[in-house]
Amino acid sequence: LLVVVAIISILAGLLLPGLKNAREKTRQIDCMQRLKQWGLAMSIYTDDYNDTFPLYTASGGQQYKWFLLLVYGGYIKWGDNSSGQCSKAVTLQDSIQFSYGMNTRIGWVKRGTLTYASEAALLADSYDFYLPNWPDPVYPDDYYTRYRHNGIATYLFVDGHLEARKRYVPLSPSLSATPESKHFWDGTD
């Protein structure tokens, strides 16, 4: 009987980490799908407003934040758990306003002027509704990006494709030595 218990313990020890990783991968995929929904809503909004992205925020209060423009405009439903925030952010309670941030340099820009749409980030895992190109005072290397999924953050680019990136990609606009970061913030030359 002790041998059987020992074998079961060993098998459980081998399988449980794999189950934890699978659960985390599922959360990451769910997050990517939610981010994609926000990107599609943003694309429809941009089509309706003369090919211009919304400003990430404007003076005047809560009603002018980019994600609320999409919700109030009927571009996406929020609150029925079909979209909204990253489930991992809610679990970690690290979201101040919203768990996806918009690139501050893309706001109020015409989509057609972004010659490098496949390299310019539009939305990403963040701890607030914006993704500025200045350092986060608490986490200066992250630029408000949150690597919630086992050290991976999800990015939606202007052309609509998604990428899960580890922290190795330099996100500073002044660090343009690598092709991955050259057009990351503004999408132009």
mmCIF file of C-alpha atoms in Angstrom:
data_model
loop_
_atom_site.group_PDB
_atom_site.id
_atom_site.type_symbol
_atom_site.label_atom_id
_atom_site.label_comp_id
_atom_site.label_asym_id
_atom_site.label_seq_id
_atom_site.Cartn_x
_atom_site.Cartn_y
_atom_site.Cartn_z
ATOM 1 C CA LEU A 1 0.000 0.000 0.000
ATOM 2 C CA LEU A 2 2.849 2.406 0.771
ATOM 3 C CA VAL A 3 4.401 1.674 -2.607
ATOM 4 C CA VAL A 4 1.108 2.520 -4.374
ATOM 5 C CA VAL A 5 0.792 5.772 -2.407
ATOM 6 C CA ALA A 6 4.409 6.642 -3.240
ATOM 7 C CA ILE A 7 3.837 5.986 -6.959
ATOM 8 C CA ILE A 8 0.662 8.092 -6.955
ATOM 9 C CA SER A 9 2.536 10.898 -5.165
ATOM 10 C CA ILE A 10 5.331 10.832 -7.726
ATOM 11 C CA LEU A 11 2.870 10.869 -10.639
ATOM 12 C CA ALA A 12 0.914 13.732 -9.080
ATOM 13 C CA GLY A 13 4.145 15.659 -8.576
ATOM 14 C CA LEU A 14 5.013 15.197 -12.233
ATOM 15 C CA LEU A 15 1.563 16.091 -13.596
ATOM 16 C CA LEU A 16 0.558 19.090 -11.457
ATOM 17 C CA PRO A 17 3.160 21.541 -12.844
ATOM 18 C CA GLY A 18 2.030 20.623 -16.349
ATOM 19 C CA LEU A 19 -1.581 21.336 -15.427
ATOM 20 C CA LYS A 20 -0.589 24.708 -13.967
ATOM 21 C CA ASN A 21 1.255 25.628 -17.172
ATOM 22 C CA ALA A 22 -1.724 24.537 -19.272
ATOM 23 C CA ARG A 23 -4.065 26.692 -17.183
ATOM 24 C CA GLU A 24 -1.758 29.686 -17.589
ATOM 25 C CA LYS A 25 -1.531 29.126 -21.356
ATOM 26 C CA THR A 26 -5.339 29.041 -21.485
ATOM 27 C CA ARG A 27 -5.481 32.383 -19.681
ATOM 28 C CA GLN A 28 -2.964 33.835 -22.124
ATOM 29 C CA ILE A 29 -5.010 32.646 -25.109
ATOM 30 C CA ASP A 30 -8.160 34.094 -23.533
ATOM 31 C CA CYS A 31 -6.345 37.398 -23.026
ATOM 32 C CA MET A 32 -5.193 37.404 -26.650
ATOM 33 C CA GLN A 33 -8.739 36.804 -27.836
ATOM 34 C CA ARG A 34 -10.068 39.655 -25.710
ATOM 35 C CA LEU A 35 -7.346 41.956 -26.994
ATOM 36 C CA LYS A 36 -8.210 40.948 -30.555
ATOM 37 C CA GLN A 37 -11.870 41.876 -29.904
ATOM 38 C CA TRP A 38 -10.781 45.326 -28.745
ATOM 39 C CA GLY A 39 -8.612 45.620 -31.851
ATOM 40 C CA LEU A 40 -11.516 44.745 -34.141
ATOM 41 C CA ALA A 41 -13.716 47.290 -32.381
ATOM 42 C CA MET A 42 -10.947 49.864 -32.768
ATOM 43 C CA SER A 43 -10.676 49.051 -36.480
ATOM 44 C CA ILE A 44 -14.419 49.534 -37.016
ATOM 45 C CA TYR A 45 -14.312 52.810 -35.067
ATOM 46 C CA THR A 46 -11.367 53.945 -37.204
ATOM 47 C CA ASP A 47 -13.294 53.090 -40.381
ATOM 48 C CA ASP A 48 -16.258 55.140 -39.160
ATOM 49 C CA TYR A 49 -14.123 58.162 -38.234
ATOM 50 C CA ASN A 50 -12.299 58.937 -41.462
ATOM 51 C CA ASP A 51 -9.550 56.341 -40.898
ATOM 52 C CA THR A 52 -8.508 58.075 -37.651
ATOM 53 C CA PHE A 53 -7.749 56.278 -34.389
ATOM 54 C CA PRO A 54 -9.361 57.666 -31.249
ATOM 55 C CA LEU A 55 -7.278 59.764 -28.934
ATOM 56 C CA TYR A 56 -6.176 57.553 -26.039
ATOM 57 C CA THR A 57 -7.706 60.097 -23.653
ATOM 58 C CA ALA A 58 -8.807 63.685 -23.666
ATOM 59 C CA SER A 59 -9.408 66.295 -21.066
ATOM 60 C CA GLY A 60 -12.951 66.260 -19.919
ATOM 61 C CA GLY A 61 -13.133 63.183 -17.816
ATOM 62 C CA GLN A 62 -13.912 59.502 -17.891
ATOM 63 C CA GLN A 63 -16.178 59.512 -20.968
ATOM 64 C CA TYR A 64 -13.293 60.322 -23.311
ATOM 65 C CA LYS A 65 -11.029 57.357 -22.679
ATOM 66 C CA TRP A 66 -10.503 55.248 -25.800
ATOM 67 C CA PHE A 67 -12.111 52.083 -24.475
ATOM 68 C CA LEU A 68 -15.195 53.944 -23.254
ATOM 69 C CA LEU A 69 -15.583 55.563 -26.685
ATOM 70 C CA LEU A 70 -15.736 52.060 -28.140
ATOM 71 C CA VAL A 71 -18.194 50.833 -25.502
ATOM 72 C CA TYR A 72 -20.501 53.874 -25.578
ATOM 73 C CA GLY A 73 -20.321 53.953 -29.362
ATOM 74 C CA GLY A 74 -21.637 50.379 -29.526
ATOM 75 C CA TYR A 75 -18.480 48.935 -31.080
ATOM 76 C CA ILE A 76 -18.005 46.354 -28.347
ATOM 77 C CA LYS A 77 -19.938 44.969 -25.394
ATOM 78 C CA TRP A 78 -18.385 45.215 -22.002
ATOM 79 C CA GLY A 79 -19.576 43.800 -18.729
ATOM 80 C CA ASP A 80 -21.007 40.516 -19.954
ATOM 81 C CA ASN A 81 -17.609 38.792 -19.663
ATOM 82 C CA SER A 82 -17.411 38.443 -23.444
ATOM 83 C CA SER A 83 -14.620 40.992 -23.541
ATOM 84 C CA GLY A 84 -13.276 43.490 -21.083
ATOM 85 C CA GLN A 85 -10.239 42.994 -19.000
ATOM 86 C CA CYS A 86 -7.572 40.343 -18.916
ATOM 87 C CA SER A 87 -8.675 37.701 -16.433
ATOM 88 C CA LYS A 88 -5.157 37.543 -15.048
ATOM 89 C CA ALA A 89 -5.200 41.291 -14.305
ATOM 90 C CA VAL A 90 -8.415 40.917 -12.361
ATOM 91 C CA THR A 91 -6.879 38.030 -10.434
ATOM 92 C CA LEU A 92 -3.742 40.034 -9.676
ATOM 93 C CA GLN A 93 -5.734 43.223 -9.025
ATOM 94 C CA ASP A 94 -3.021 45.229 -10.780
ATOM 95 C CA SER A 95 -5.312 47.095 -13.126
ATOM 96 C CA ILE A 96 -5.885 50.698 -12.083
ATOM 97 C CA GLN A 97 -8.342 51.634 -14.821
ATOM 98 C CA PHE A 98 -8.206 49.034 -17.541
ATOM 99 C CA SER A 99 -5.885 46.131 -18.271
ATOM 100 C CA TYR A 100 -5.184 46.973 -21.925
ATOM 101 C CA GLY A 101 -3.302 50.132 -22.772
ATOM 102 C CA MET A 102 -3.359 52.097 -26.006
ATOM 103 C CA ASN A 103 -0.122 53.382 -27.505
ATOM 104 C CA THR A 104 -0.184 57.122 -26.814
ATOM 105 C CA ARG A 105 1.517 57.992 -30.119
ATOM 106 C CA ILE A 106 -1.170 56.290 -32.214
ATOM 107 C CA GLY A 107 -4.089 58.299 -30.841
ATOM 108 C CA TRP A 108 -5.710 60.730 -33.271
ATOM 109 C CA VAL A 109 -3.487 59.505 -36.123
ATOM 110 C CA LYS A 110 -4.756 58.459 -39.537
ATOM 111 C CA ARG A 111 -4.208 54.747 -40.112
ATOM 112 C CA GLY A 112 -2.952 55.317 -43.667
ATOM 113 C CA THR A 113 -0.053 57.452 -42.458
ATOM 114 C CA LEU A 114 1.456 54.547 -40.514
ATOM 115 C CA THR A 115 3.818 53.055 -43.080
ATOM 116 C CA TYR A 116 4.955 50.341 -40.655
ATOM 117 C CA ALA A 117 1.588 49.170 -39.360
ATOM 118 C CA SER A 118 2.876 45.639 -38.777
ATOM 119 C CA GLU A 119 5.600 46.959 -36.440
ATOM 120 C CA ALA A 120 3.667 49.626 -34.527
ATOM 121 C CA ALA A 121 1.965 48.548 -31.308
ATOM 122 C CA LEU A 122 -1.649 49.664 -30.914
ATOM 123 C CA LEU A 123 -2.757 47.930 -27.695
ATOM 124 C CA ALA A 124 -0.970 45.811 -25.102
ATOM 125 C CA ASP A 125 -1.257 44.288 -21.661
ATOM 126 C CA SER A 126 -0.944 47.245 -19.341
ATOM 127 C CA TYR A 127 -1.899 48.254 -15.865
ATOM 128 C CA ASP A 128 -3.797 51.305 -17.080
ATOM 129 C CA PHE A 129 -5.739 52.419 -20.160
ATOM 130 C CA TYR A 130 -2.707 53.896 -21.883
ATOM 131 C CA LEU A 131 0.690 52.629 -22.978
ATOM 132 C CA PRO A 132 2.960 55.670 -22.986
ATOM 133 C CA ASN A 133 6.400 55.870 -24.482
ATOM 134 C CA TRP A 134 7.865 57.140 -21.224
ATOM 135 C CA PRO A 135 9.093 54.971 -18.351
ATOM 136 C CA ASP A 136 6.781 53.770 -15.627
ATOM 137 C CA PRO A 137 8.040 55.346 -12.375
ATOM 138 C CA VAL A 138 7.530 52.083 -10.478
ATOM 139 C CA TYR A 139 8.768 49.664 -13.185
ATOM 140 C CA PRO A 140 11.031 51.832 -15.400
ATOM 141 C CA ASP A 141 11.954 49.038 -17.816
ATOM 142 C CA ASP A 142 8.353 48.117 -18.597
ATOM 143 C CA TYR A 143 6.847 51.338 -19.966
ATOM 144 C CA TYR A 144 3.521 50.453 -18.307
ATOM 145 C CA THR A 145 3.479 47.050 -20.002
ATOM 146 C CA ARG A 146 2.501 44.156 -17.751
ATOM 147 C CA TYR A 147 4.030 40.742 -18.357
ATOM 148 C CA ARG A 148 1.192 38.853 -16.670
ATOM 149 C CA HIS A 149 1.390 35.514 -18.422
ATOM 150 C CA ASN A 150 4.526 33.798 -17.135
ATOM 151 C CA GLY A 151 6.704 36.766 -18.097
ATOM 152 C CA ILE A 152 4.898 37.341 -21.405
ATOM 153 C CA ALA A 153 2.839 40.352 -22.515
ATOM 154 C CA THR A 154 0.352 40.345 -25.363
ATOM 155 C CA TYR A 155 0.582 43.058 -28.039
ATOM 156 C CA LEU A 156 -1.883 43.964 -30.770
ATOM 157 C CA PHE A 157 -0.305 45.788 -33.677
ATOM 158 C CA VAL A 158 -1.906 48.372 -35.964
ATOM 159 C CA ASP A 159 -2.279 45.847 -38.793
ATOM 160 C CA GLY A 160 -4.342 43.600 -36.489
ATOM 161 C CA HIS A 161 -1.885 40.812 -35.725
ATOM 162 C CA LEU A 162 -1.146 39.685 -32.180
ATOM 163 C CA GLU A 163 2.173 38.797 -30.608
ATOM 164 C CA ALA A 164 3.094 37.410 -27.230
ATOM 165 C CA ARG A 165 6.468 38.890 -26.320
ATOM 166 C CA LYS A 166 8.886 38.305 -23.525
ATOM 167 C CA ARG A 167 10.577 41.205 -21.786
ATOM 168 C CA TYR A 168 13.708 41.012 -24.018
ATOM 169 C CA VAL A 169 12.354 43.413 -26.664
ATOM 170 C CA PRO A 170 13.498 46.988 -25.935
ATOM 171 C CA LEU A 171 10.422 49.186 -25.718
ATOM 172 C CA SER A 172 12.030 52.602 -25.455
ATOM 173 C CA PRO A 173 11.622 54.834 -28.520
ATOM 174 C CA SER A 174 15.263 55.851 -28.119
ATOM 175 C CA LEU A 175 16.384 52.222 -28.490
ATOM 176 C CA SER A 176 15.904 51.804 -32.216
ATOM 177 C CA ALA A 177 18.878 49.541 -32.921
ATOM 178 C CA THR A 178 16.778 46.425 -33.405
ATOM 179 C CA PRO A 179 14.217 46.047 -36.193
ATOM 180 C CA GLU A 180 11.621 44.988 -33.629
ATOM 181 C CA SER A 181 11.689 48.326 -31.819
ATOM 182 C CA LYS A 182 12.460 50.785 -34.629
ATOM 183 C CA HIS A 183 8.831 51.574 -35.498
ATOM 184 C CA PHE A 184 7.247 50.219 -32.323
ATOM 185 C CA TRP A 185 5.852 53.518 -31.071
ATOM 186 C CA ASP A 186 4.911 55.613 -34.068
ATOM 187 C CA GLY A 187 4.876 53.346 -37.149
ATOM 188 C CA THR A 188 6.507 55.952 -39.371
ATOM 189 C CA ASP A 189 10.014 56.769 -40.610
#
